[in-house]
Amino acid sequence: MERTIPLNKLRNIGIIAHIDAGKTTTSERVLFYTGKNYKLGEVHDGTATMDWMVQEQERGITITSAATTCSWKDITINLIDTPGHVDFTIEVERSLKVLDGAVVIFCAVGGVEPQTETVWRQADRYEVPRIAFVNKMDRTGSDLKMVIDQMEKRLAANVAAIQVPYGKEQDFTGIIDIIEKKLSLYKDDSGKEFEVKDVPAEMMPEVEKARMVLIEKLAEVDDKIMEDYLHNKEISVKEIKDGIRKAVIANKFVPVLCGSAFKNKGVQLVLDAVRDYLPSPLDLPPIKGINPDSGEFEEIKADDKAPFCALSFKVATDPYVGKLNYIRVYSGTLMAGTYIFNASKRERERVTKIVKMHANRQEIVDSVSTGDIAAAVGLKDTKTGDTLCTEKNQILIEAMKFPEPVIQQAIEPKTKDAQQKLGLALHKLEDEDPSFRVTYNEETGQTIIAGMGQLHLEIIIDRILREFNVEAQVGQPQVAYRETLTKKISQVGKFISQSGGRGQYGHCVLEMEPQEVPGTGITFEDKIKSGAIPREFIPAVKKGVFGAAKSGSLAGYPVTDVKVTLIDGSYHDVDSSELAFQMAGSLAFNEGLRKANPILLEPIMDMEVIVPEEYMGQVIGDLSSRRAKIMSLAQRMNLRTIRANIPLAEVFNYATILRSLTQGRASYTMEPSFYAEVPSHIAEKIAAGFTSAGSRRHS
């Protein structure tokens, strides 16, 4: 089937930013100006197209990334609007994995905020080319230069403005393009009409200065511009634009635009920049995949004639069609009604229907080709991160990394009838969101749900009640502690059982030590020499180790950051079995952990509090009483910002506390940063609670 959109005219972009920088408002303007929507949706009215979930409309925040397709001039844009709240960081992560470019939005007053740093690092990790849009230029205290300085300092980014505002704060009426030296003046409130004029004479010195900075920044990463610059040659508009495009695609430069999405100024110019500077699928190097049979790396070329290959990056449940798998096609074409191969699960799957998404509305299409983002219906076992391809040309794209949950709650149905419905609801939600985990605690008989933060679990519980109509009750949020060891130890594990008939014999020696790099988790290495344990029993030892690591010796929390090496052992010709070696591995790990000075670890949050000067003392005093470590203090106009590392256990319901301390005038954001040792006096209480709960159960 012939493709309707040339590949070089396609842009797969995401809008990413800190919470409240104006991502959804900007997305709504994009849909309006590209003719996709006829009227403007507003977040504060709950009418935003991209925020279609009830929970999003009520809270005025984005929870799930929404995809849509629109056209601008001669290009087609697949647009994904992502959440800014750190509890939904997985949505940003999986969107960046499949996008070719991103528009990062900054608040002209707030500048680079903690979560901006998080999304910027995520974009760095996936090497996503980006342009920056400094929004809210109409607000009191807006300052483009301050935002650019912060981007250079905090994000270590090579950035320069390609626009400067015309008018300041409430007098902001237009935008000057410093490359073409033209002023776009807006005529009406809807921003549809604007006239392009020459730059007023009084603004020329500022424009020339900004243009010089831009050329200097480009010269650092472009040899041709560097040569012309050193020889004082005139650099043409085309050369500057080509230089920006090349540097953006190579991830060496980020152009900065400005405007006010809410006041409808500057969004068309952002769309022009998407067209001019962000890459099409053809501009990027081919993505790499692994051949599952040979284990060799192979390149996947963006070409319709190449074998089909796509990545499932999101699973959603639709009340009418069931499960939707959002896919990004990297090569080839997929027709509805055909069979494909899930290389991650090694299973065949049938695509019954393909739909293009417009937020939660669907448009049925016959096929999708290279570069497309769509949703497939009918896939039974495909999860987030699975590679879809043809059975003849199997390939595995590197899967995504999902963050570990830091907070958990017990959940139980109110009635016997709701038991099954709750199980189904949790299973569907776990399918949709890989940062949400469900476990069953054998000891207490409770179902435990774990997530990225209080808001994350609140939304999940709200969806269980409303979407799935399950009456359930939940316990208090709990911190997801971890356990680890602090010294290196060698431990023997023996499982020998003789009870008439065939016996059981498993014997292994494990070396256990702390990981050099925190956050590595449990690793298992086999260094058995001369067949002390037959090869077929080694996976059983590993299984025993990983099984035992699910609950530690201090307070039953999962064990992390332990390097386990199998160094010796022995076997019996008749009595050895997989079960015996699994038990031996489990016994060795449990015993070794007990002897290696185990400690409890707790999640530490990176927190930023923005507080009026007069409440600074109370807030710092309160934070100190919560075991916070103040990292830095800064001034932002008449407000102070406090950056601190604080244990999650100390900040449940912090919003209420901060409100009462500051008469509701302060705000804060926080995100998981790292795990650290729990102070001994607190660890003793947690362990005592664990043992007393255990003795109550067994009495």
XYZ file of C-alpha atoms in Angstrom:
699
model
C 0.000 0.000 0.000
C 1.389 3.446 -0.990
C 2.061 5.773 1.916
C 0.165 9.061 1.876
C 2.696 11.059 3.923
C 6.345 11.156 2.745
C 8.623 10.043 5.591
C 10.654 13.277 5.531
C 7.416 15.218 6.208
C 6.611 13.294 9.401
C 7.418 14.557 12.918
C 6.931 12.360 15.990
C 7.149 14.784 18.892
C 6.310 14.936 22.563
C 5.601 17.866 24.816
C 7.482 17.458 28.095
C 7.938 19.736 31.118
C 7.628 20.335 34.839
C 4.113 20.270 36.289
C 2.155 23.484 35.532
C 4.552 24.797 32.847
C 1.674 24.719 30.335
C 2.122 21.474 28.357
C -1.573 20.669 27.888
C -2.468 24.320 27.179
C 0.217 24.348 24.451
C -1.074 21.024 23.042
C -4.606 22.459 22.893
C -3.309 25.505 20.959
C -1.481 23.176 18.537
C -4.745 21.296 17.860
C -6.601 24.586 17.352
C -4.109 26.174 14.953
C -3.651 22.967 12.930
C -7.435 22.814 12.428
C -7.863 19.623 14.458
C -10.106 21.385 16.976
C -12.510 24.227 16.175
C -12.553 25.700 19.631
C -9.935 26.076 22.302
C -10.010 23.589 25.190
C -8.871 24.855 28.596
C -7.319 22.851 31.423
C -8.888 25.036 34.154
C -12.391 24.499 32.708
C -11.855 20.734 32.348
C -12.422 21.019 28.568
C -8.923 20.112 27.346
C -9.062 17.452 24.608
C -5.798 15.830 25.706
C -6.902 15.571 29.362
C -9.845 13.266 28.723
C -9.849 11.165 31.914
C -12.352 12.211 34.602
C -9.532 12.314 37.157
C -7.533 14.667 34.884
C -10.444 17.049 34.379
C -11.214 17.199 38.103
C -7.629 17.799 39.195
C -6.509 19.929 36.216
C -3.417 17.777 35.713
C -2.296 15.305 33.061
C -2.086 11.692 34.270
C -1.756 9.639 31.120
C 0.075 10.588 27.939
C -2.406 11.258 25.111
C -1.525 10.874 21.419
C -2.983 12.655 18.417
C -2.123 13.434 14.791
C -2.393 16.836 13.093
C -1.000 18.690 10.050
C 0.918 21.959 9.847
C 1.854 23.483 6.482
C 3.422 20.536 4.575
C 4.194 18.283 7.560
C 2.203 15.765 9.614
C 2.769 15.747 13.373
C 2.175 12.811 15.695
C 1.923 14.606 19.032
C 2.121 13.126 22.535
C 1.225 15.305 25.547
C 2.892 13.852 28.667
C 2.231 14.367 32.412
C 4.475 16.690 34.429
C 3.809 15.138 37.830
C 6.686 12.934 38.964
C 4.283 10.177 40.105
C 3.580 9.545 36.413
C 7.196 9.662 35.251
C 6.729 6.301 33.489
C 4.433 8.047 30.979
C 7.251 10.435 30.025
C 9.792 7.598 29.961
C 7.844 5.451 27.529
C 6.894 8.395 25.325
C 10.525 9.519 24.983
C 11.533 5.979 24.061
C 9.484 6.141 20.833
C 9.629 9.836 19.910
C 12.009 11.444 17.425
C 11.966 14.901 19.002
C 10.561 16.876 21.921
C 9.349 20.365 22.759
C 10.442 21.108 26.330
C 8.334 23.816 27.953
C 9.698 26.116 30.644
C 7.802 28.595 32.777
C 9.182 32.132 32.202
C 8.757 32.858 35.923
C 9.674 29.501 37.499
C 12.584 28.704 35.167
C 14.279 25.312 35.498
C 12.361 23.434 38.194
C 13.333 20.069 39.762
C 11.106 18.034 37.488
C 12.351 19.910 34.437
C 15.747 18.444 35.364
C 14.179 14.972 35.558
C 12.517 15.115 32.133
C 15.651 16.692 30.641
C 17.771 13.794 31.982
C 15.222 11.320 30.584
C 15.494 13.012 27.160
C 19.310 12.904 27.448
C 19.178 9.185 28.200
C 17.135 8.457 25.065
C 19.161 11.049 23.052
C 16.004 12.861 21.960
C 16.632 16.078 19.953
C 14.677 18.981 21.442
C 13.629 22.600 21.144
C 12.703 24.744 24.159
C 9.636 26.942 24.503
C 9.638 29.488 27.336
C 5.936 29.887 28.113
C 4.011 32.415 30.251
C 5.940 35.470 28.959
C 2.876 37.582 29.859
C 3.209 36.831 33.577
C 4.623 39.282 36.130
C 8.260 38.381 36.776
C 8.793 36.602 33.450
C 12.441 36.673 32.384
C 13.750 34.908 29.277
C 17.419 35.584 30.060
C 17.074 34.107 33.572
C 15.554 30.898 32.127
C 18.356 30.564 29.542
C 21.025 31.105 32.256
C 19.413 28.403 34.400
C 19.264 26.001 31.431
C 23.001 26.460 30.934
C 23.839 26.076 34.622
C 21.402 23.419 35.812
C 20.961 21.363 32.650
C 24.488 21.877 31.228
C 22.735 22.524 27.904
C 24.117 24.351 24.867
C 21.220 26.780 24.334
C 20.545 30.144 22.716
C 17.435 32.209 21.988
C 16.175 32.349 18.397
C 13.399 34.747 19.492
C 13.077 37.617 21.950
C 9.828 39.020 23.387
C 8.380 42.326 22.197
C 6.980 44.021 25.276
C 7.338 42.823 28.856
C 4.955 41.011 31.228
C 1.357 42.267 30.685
C 2.569 44.425 27.749
C 3.906 41.345 25.924
C 2.325 41.703 22.469
C 4.653 40.104 19.980
C 7.717 37.980 19.230
C 10.876 38.987 17.357
C 12.569 36.351 15.204
C 16.283 37.174 15.552
C 17.331 34.998 12.598
C 15.143 36.752 10.045
C 14.949 40.015 12.050
C 11.148 40.138 11.815
C 8.502 41.036 14.406
C 5.273 39.019 14.645
C 2.615 41.296 16.171
C -0.622 39.652 17.370
C -3.858 41.399 16.435
C -6.572 39.514 18.331
C -7.019 37.403 21.447
C -7.372 34.086 19.596
C -3.868 34.517 18.158
C -4.968 33.324 14.727
C -4.157 36.643 13.079
C -0.749 38.253 13.342
C 1.179 40.605 11.111
C 4.869 40.342 10.320
C 6.746 43.646 10.391
C 10.314 44.885 10.443
C 11.934 45.115 13.857
C 11.491 48.592 15.425
C 14.746 50.585 15.448
C 14.893 50.790 19.276
C 14.924 46.955 19.509
C 17.695 46.476 16.904
C 20.710 46.576 19.307
C 19.139 43.835 21.494
C 18.287 41.729 18.420
C 21.818 42.080 16.956
C 23.353 41.133 20.313
C 21.094 38.032 20.648
C 21.869 37.067 17.014
C 25.601 37.267 17.766
C 25.194 34.968 20.801
C 23.254 32.493 18.636
C 25.959 32.446 15.939
C 28.701 31.988 18.575
C 26.841 29.023 20.105
C 26.347 27.456 16.663
C 30.000 28.047 15.764
C 30.989 25.865 18.758
C 29.287 22.850 17.132
C 29.424 23.653 13.393
C 32.788 23.920 11.583
C 31.387 25.761 8.536
C 29.738 28.473 10.680
C 32.890 28.644 12.833
C 35.034 29.327 9.732
C 32.697 32.058 8.419
C 32.442 33.581 11.903
C 36.253 33.736 12.341
C 36.655 35.321 8.908
C 33.903 37.875 9.661
C 31.843 36.624 6.726
C 28.104 37.356 6.566
C 26.185 34.210 7.593
C 22.912 33.914 5.678
C 19.481 33.091 7.171
C 19.544 29.734 5.364
C 22.998 28.857 6.744
C 21.858 29.691 10.301
C 18.665 27.594 9.937
C 20.547 24.660 8.365
C 23.148 24.928 11.129
C 20.458 24.866 13.836
C 18.724 21.849 12.246
C 21.992 19.901 11.977
C 23.033 20.724 15.562
C 19.570 19.928 17.018
C 19.414 16.537 15.260
C 22.954 15.739 16.497
C 21.810 16.693 20.045
C 24.457 19.407 20.317
C 22.229 22.481 20.522
C 18.775 23.532 21.754
C 17.108 26.640 20.230
C 14.935 28.627 22.664
C 11.580 30.131 21.618
C 9.240 32.246 23.727
C 5.534 33.057 23.961
C 2.359 32.612 25.975
C 0.230 29.589 25.100
C -2.654 30.723 27.329
C -2.709 34.152 25.621
C -2.363 32.421 22.204
C 0.967 33.981 21.295
C 3.854 32.105 19.731
C 2.441 28.594 19.240
C 2.420 28.831 15.415
C 6.104 29.777 15.587
C 6.760 26.691 17.723
C 5.076 24.596 14.993
C 7.345 26.257 12.417
C 10.364 25.354 14.566
C 9.122 21.730 14.817
C 8.969 21.686 11.021
C 12.340 23.414 10.524
C 14.513 21.904 13.247
C 13.165 18.631 14.639
C 14.009 15.388 12.802
C 11.845 13.148 10.648
C 12.377 9.362 11.089
C 14.816 9.558 8.137
C 17.088 12.098 9.852
C 17.931 9.867 12.797
C 20.446 7.011 12.845
C 18.791 3.567 12.474
C 17.790 2.131 15.837
C 19.606 -0.983 17.030
C 18.022 -4.308 17.855
C 19.327 -7.735 18.845
C 18.778 -10.818 16.743
C 17.285 -13.261 19.321
C 18.923 -16.280 17.629
C 22.473 -15.015 17.066
C 22.598 -12.413 19.863
C 24.195 -9.995 17.352
C 23.238 -6.312 17.014
C 21.322 -5.416 13.874
C 20.180 -2.057 12.540
C 16.521 -1.314 11.815
C 16.315 1.088 8.874
C 13.373 3.492 8.558
C 12.015 2.084 5.299
C 8.546 0.860 4.261
C 10.108 -1.903 2.175
C 12.094 -3.308 5.106
C 10.587 -6.120 7.270
C 7.984 -4.921 9.776
C 9.275 -3.952 13.232
C 7.496 -1.981 15.965
C 7.611 -1.411 19.715
C 4.569 -1.637 21.992
C 5.149 1.337 24.308
C 1.836 1.550 26.156
C -1.184 -0.591 26.983
C -4.586 0.999 27.617
C -7.995 -0.494 28.324
C -10.863 0.824 26.219
C -14.441 0.172 27.422
C -15.600 -0.628 23.862
C -12.765 -2.427 22.080
C -10.878 -3.894 25.050
C -7.094 -3.781 25.119
C -5.278 -1.167 22.997
C -1.537 -1.528 22.405
C 0.052 1.760 21.401
C 2.803 0.968 18.889
C 5.553 2.935 17.173
C 6.448 1.454 13.778
C 10.194 1.581 13.070
C 10.196 -0.183 9.693
C 7.894 -1.904 7.219
C 4.094 -1.870 7.032
C 1.409 -3.549 9.135
C -2.016 -4.409 7.717
C -5.094 -4.957 9.897
C -6.210 -8.606 10.129
C -2.676 -10.051 9.805
C -0.467 -12.096 12.101
C 2.691 -10.673 13.648
C 5.329 -12.108 15.969
C 6.030 -10.903 19.522
C 9.815 -11.400 19.701
C 9.938 -10.664 23.466
C 7.443 -13.442 24.327
C 8.252 -15.620 21.255
C 4.543 -15.860 20.387
C 2.356 -15.175 17.359
C -0.293 -12.479 17.744
C -3.128 -11.373 15.454
C -3.914 -7.698 14.868
C -7.683 -7.520 14.361
C -7.894 -3.739 13.973
C -5.590 -0.707 13.767
C -6.706 2.701 15.033
C -5.147 6.154 14.907
C -5.731 7.897 18.223
C -7.002 11.418 18.849
C -6.765 11.523 22.680
C -9.495 8.935 23.541
C -11.243 9.041 20.137
C -10.309 6.488 17.506
C -10.132 6.469 13.730
C -9.949 3.020 12.104
C -7.210 2.631 9.449
C -6.293 -0.287 7.161
C -2.569 -0.150 7.727
C 0.326 1.699 9.358
C 3.823 2.276 7.990
C 7.305 3.358 9.090
C 7.282 6.240 11.556
C 3.589 5.915 12.443
C 2.241 5.919 15.981
C -1.063 4.054 16.309
C -2.895 1.538 18.476
C -3.362 -2.148 17.651
C -6.426 -4.068 18.824
C -6.484 -7.833 19.382
C -3.043 -8.474 20.884
C -3.514 -10.832 23.821
C -0.116 -11.225 25.494
C 1.777 -8.139 24.327
C 2.904 -5.878 27.155
C 4.686 -2.509 27.408
C 8.213 -2.768 25.987
C 7.603 -5.828 23.775
C 8.990 -5.880 20.215
C 6.619 -6.807 17.385
C 8.078 -8.049 14.078
C 7.707 -10.766 11.421
C 8.427 -14.382 12.287
C 10.983 -14.577 9.453
C 12.933 -11.484 10.536
C 12.987 -11.626 14.311
C 14.576 -8.757 16.209
C 14.460 -7.413 19.767
C 14.516 -3.678 20.479
C 16.035 -2.810 23.863
C 13.235 -2.757 26.419
C 12.502 0.233 28.641
C 13.683 0.575 32.210
C 10.899 1.029 34.738
C 11.383 2.800 38.069
C 10.994 0.918 41.328
C 7.875 1.834 43.394
C 8.585 3.726 46.633
C 5.208 3.623 48.368
C 2.718 0.850 49.071
C -0.753 0.278 50.503
C -2.845 -2.740 51.382
C -6.127 -3.035 49.462
C -9.027 -5.412 50.059
C -12.530 -5.790 48.636
C -15.443 -4.824 50.875
C -17.515 -7.847 49.846
C -16.861 -11.413 48.750
C -18.397 -10.623 45.321
C -15.944 -7.801 44.747
C -12.938 -10.136 45.237
C -12.810 -11.344 41.655
C -13.600 -7.905 40.191
C -10.750 -6.393 42.203
C -8.334 -9.043 40.919
C -9.326 -8.277 37.314
C -9.093 -4.506 37.833
C -5.622 -4.759 39.408
C -4.436 -7.041 36.610
C -5.609 -4.565 33.947
C -4.063 -1.588 35.736
C -0.750 -3.447 36.171
C -0.820 -4.205 32.436
C -1.315 -0.515 31.658
C 1.230 0.918 34.062
C 4.595 -0.840 34.599
C 5.453 1.476 37.525
C 2.433 0.087 39.436
C 2.998 -3.316 41.098
C 0.638 -5.738 42.795
C 1.947 -8.365 45.239
C 0.360 -10.736 47.704
C 1.827 -10.891 51.199
C 1.664 -14.546 52.331
C 2.438 -13.604 55.947
C -0.468 -11.163 56.384
C -2.782 -12.463 53.646
C -3.022 -8.934 52.200
C -2.932 -7.699 48.617
C -0.329 -4.920 48.422
C -0.348 -2.250 45.706
C 2.839 -0.228 45.166
C 3.475 2.919 43.125
C 5.551 6.047 42.601
C 3.834 8.319 45.120
C 0.690 9.143 47.076
C -1.028 10.795 44.098
C -0.230 7.795 41.874
C -1.951 5.373 44.288
C -4.832 7.806 44.910
C -5.597 7.894 41.163
C -5.306 4.095 40.894
C -7.755 3.617 43.793
C -10.111 6.233 42.293
C -10.062 4.351 38.967
C -10.754 1.017 40.726
C -13.849 2.551 42.355
C -15.148 4.415 39.282
C -13.997 2.661 36.142
C -14.179 -0.874 37.444
C -16.966 -0.325 40.025
C -15.162 -2.243 42.735
C -15.938 -1.414 46.346
C -12.568 -1.625 48.090
C -10.939 -0.305 51.209
C -7.303 0.657 51.543
C -4.833 0.829 54.382
C -2.520 3.727 55.245
C 0.286 4.378 52.732
C 3.490 2.590 53.754
C 7.090 3.221 52.763
C 8.618 0.569 50.502
C 11.748 -0.115 52.552
C 14.559 -2.351 51.279
C 17.208 -4.468 53.023
C 20.846 -5.020 52.101
C 24.074 -6.319 53.606
C 27.158 -4.311 54.568
C 30.041 -6.786 54.422
C 31.373 -9.573 52.216
C 30.656 -13.109 53.383
C 30.980 -16.690 52.181
C 28.065 -18.965 53.080
C 27.388 -22.682 52.673
C 23.870 -23.834 51.875
C 22.975 -27.524 52.325
C 19.679 -29.217 51.817
C 19.820 -32.921 52.650
C 16.706 -34.951 53.298
C 16.393 -38.709 53.786
C 12.899 -39.919 54.445
C 12.704 -43.419 52.958
C 12.865 -43.858 49.192
C 14.818 -41.335 47.141
C 16.465 -38.560 49.168
C 17.241 -34.945 48.347
C 20.771 -33.547 48.151
C 21.777 -29.996 47.264
C 24.946 -28.228 48.394
C 26.290 -24.850 47.276
C 28.711 -22.173 48.486
C 27.797 -18.547 47.828
C 29.941 -15.455 48.118
C 27.784 -12.430 48.974
C 28.899 -8.777 48.969
C 27.431 -5.270 48.651
C 27.157 -3.959 45.059
C 29.727 -1.319 44.093
C 27.049 0.825 42.431
C 23.891 1.421 44.535
C 20.659 0.743 42.642
C 22.073 -2.296 40.779
C 19.755 -4.739 42.571
C 20.591 -8.436 42.974
C 23.062 -9.968 40.515
C 24.022 -13.638 40.284
C 27.300 -14.894 38.817
C 28.363 -18.497 38.335
C 32.068 -19.231 38.953
C 31.847 -22.984 39.433
C 35.060 -24.758 38.410
C 35.428 -28.324 37.127
C 31.757 -29.260 37.340
C 31.389 -29.241 41.161
C 27.673 -28.685 40.433
C 26.266 -29.940 37.096
C 25.252 -27.111 34.703
C 21.565 -28.056 34.762
C 21.317 -27.352 38.525
C 22.853 -23.822 38.437
C 19.615 -22.063 37.317
C 17.911 -23.745 40.307
C 20.448 -22.191 42.722
C 19.841 -18.802 41.078
C 16.068 -19.283 41.412
C 16.529 -20.078 45.125
C 18.613 -16.934 45.637
C 16.130 -14.636 43.882
C 13.216 -16.270 45.719
C 14.908 -15.703 49.091
C 15.742 -12.084 48.170
C 12.027 -11.248 48.085
C 11.999 -10.929 51.873
C 14.924 -10.046 54.079
C 15.930 -11.118 57.580
C 15.400 -7.817 59.438
C 11.802 -6.863 58.680
C 10.783 -8.982 55.707
C 11.396 -6.261 53.069
C 12.854 -7.134 49.640
C 16.652 -7.359 49.547
C 18.580 -5.217 47.063
C 22.125 -4.327 45.969
C 23.744 -7.694 46.700
C 26.255 -9.342 44.371
C 25.944 -13.117 44.688
C 28.633 -15.414 43.246
C 28.290 -19.210 43.203
C 31.832 -20.460 43.918
C 31.528 -24.116 44.973
C 29.238 -26.968 45.883
C 28.733 -30.705 45.461
C 26.064 -33.093 44.195
C 24.852 -36.673 44.580
C 24.415 -38.851 41.493
C 21.008 -40.118 42.575
C 19.610 -37.761 45.192
C 20.393 -34.353 43.615
C 17.471 -32.514 42.039
C 16.527 -28.996 40.971
C 14.350 -28.597 44.053
C 17.240 -29.571 46.358
C 19.568 -26.998 44.781
C 16.873 -24.327 44.839
C 16.434 -24.960 48.572
C 20.233 -24.920 49.096
C 20.522 -21.557 47.291
C 17.665 -20.126 49.342
C 19.102 -21.357 52.668
C 22.586 -20.018 51.846
C 21.239 -16.597 50.918
C 19.048 -16.278 54.038
C 21.806 -17.427 56.378
C 24.453 -15.257 54.667
C 22.228 -12.179 54.880
C 21.739 -12.681 58.608
C 25.505 -12.856 59.205
C 26.534 -9.971 56.906
C 25.333 -7.112 59.164
C 22.068 -6.414 57.282
C 20.649 -2.882 57.296
C 17.337 -1.300 56.333
C 17.250 1.202 53.457
C 14.594 3.873 52.883
C 13.706 5.992 49.832
C 15.058 9.547 50.029
C 13.171 12.213 48.094
C 14.638 15.229 46.324
C 12.335 18.052 47.417
C 12.034 21.698 46.428
C 9.915 24.062 48.521
C 9.052 27.545 47.186
C 8.174 29.751 50.120
C 7.645 33.496 50.827
C 10.597 35.023 52.709
C 8.676 35.521 55.992
C 7.909 31.786 56.403
C 11.414 30.597 55.543
C 12.431 29.990 59.191
C 9.376 27.903 60.116
C 9.648 25.755 56.987
C 13.372 25.041 57.466
C 12.796 24.272 61.158
C 10.004 21.861 60.273
C 12.090 20.169 57.553
C 15.000 19.706 59.969
C 12.682 18.000 62.461
C 11.792 15.578 59.631
C 15.394 14.419 59.149
C 15.790 16.573 56.022
C 19.224 17.533 54.759
C 19.107 21.049 53.248
C 21.091 20.987 49.976
C 20.718 24.591 48.782
C 18.831 27.857 49.278
C 18.111 30.287 46.459
C 16.207 33.500 45.787
C 13.503 33.717 43.108
C 12.139 37.271 43.070
C 10.448 37.756 46.489
C 10.327 33.992 47.103
C 12.942 31.627 48.508
C 13.524 28.107 47.219
C 14.731 25.376 49.530
C 16.218 22.240 47.989
C 16.452 19.284 50.386
C 16.860 15.524 50.588
C 14.213 14.069 52.878
C 13.094 10.532 53.804
C 9.727 9.602 52.258
C 8.545 8.298 55.655
C 8.651 11.873 57.008
C 6.563 13.593 54.321
C 3.246 11.791 54.083
C 0.526 14.449 53.776
C 3.174 17.179 53.630
C 0.865 19.359 51.527
C -1.454 19.883 54.527
C 1.454 20.604 56.882
C 3.042 23.127 54.507
C -0.309 24.821 53.974
C -0.835 25.375 57.696
C 2.769 26.583 58.220
C 2.546 29.211 55.455
C -1.176 30.117 55.292
C -1.326 28.257 51.969
C 1.284 30.473 50.301
C 4.069 27.911 49.736
C 4.285 25.060 47.259
C 6.546 22.043 46.892
C 7.498 19.261 44.492
C 9.419 16.095 45.216
C 10.657 12.984 43.450
C 12.430 9.744 44.466
C 16.190 10.239 44.398
C 18.045 7.338 46.071
C 17.928 4.795 48.912
C 19.864 5.405 52.150
C 20.344 3.589 55.453
C 17.584 4.032 58.021
C 18.971 5.409 61.328
C 19.361 2.545 63.820
C 16.759 3.784 66.355
C 14.082 3.919 63.609
C 15.212 0.616 62.073
C 14.785 -1.057 65.490
C 11.168 0.129 65.703
C 10.399 -1.135 62.179
C 12.007 -4.518 62.925
C 10.161 -4.710 66.287
C 6.869 -4.058 64.481
C 7.692 -6.868 62.044
C 8.527 -9.426 64.767
C 5.536 -8.522 66.953
C 3.245 -8.848 63.919
C 4.836 -12.232 63.235
C 4.382 -13.416 66.843
C 0.739 -12.227 66.870
C 0.050 -14.236 63.733
C 1.642 -17.390 65.113
C 0.181 -17.200 68.613
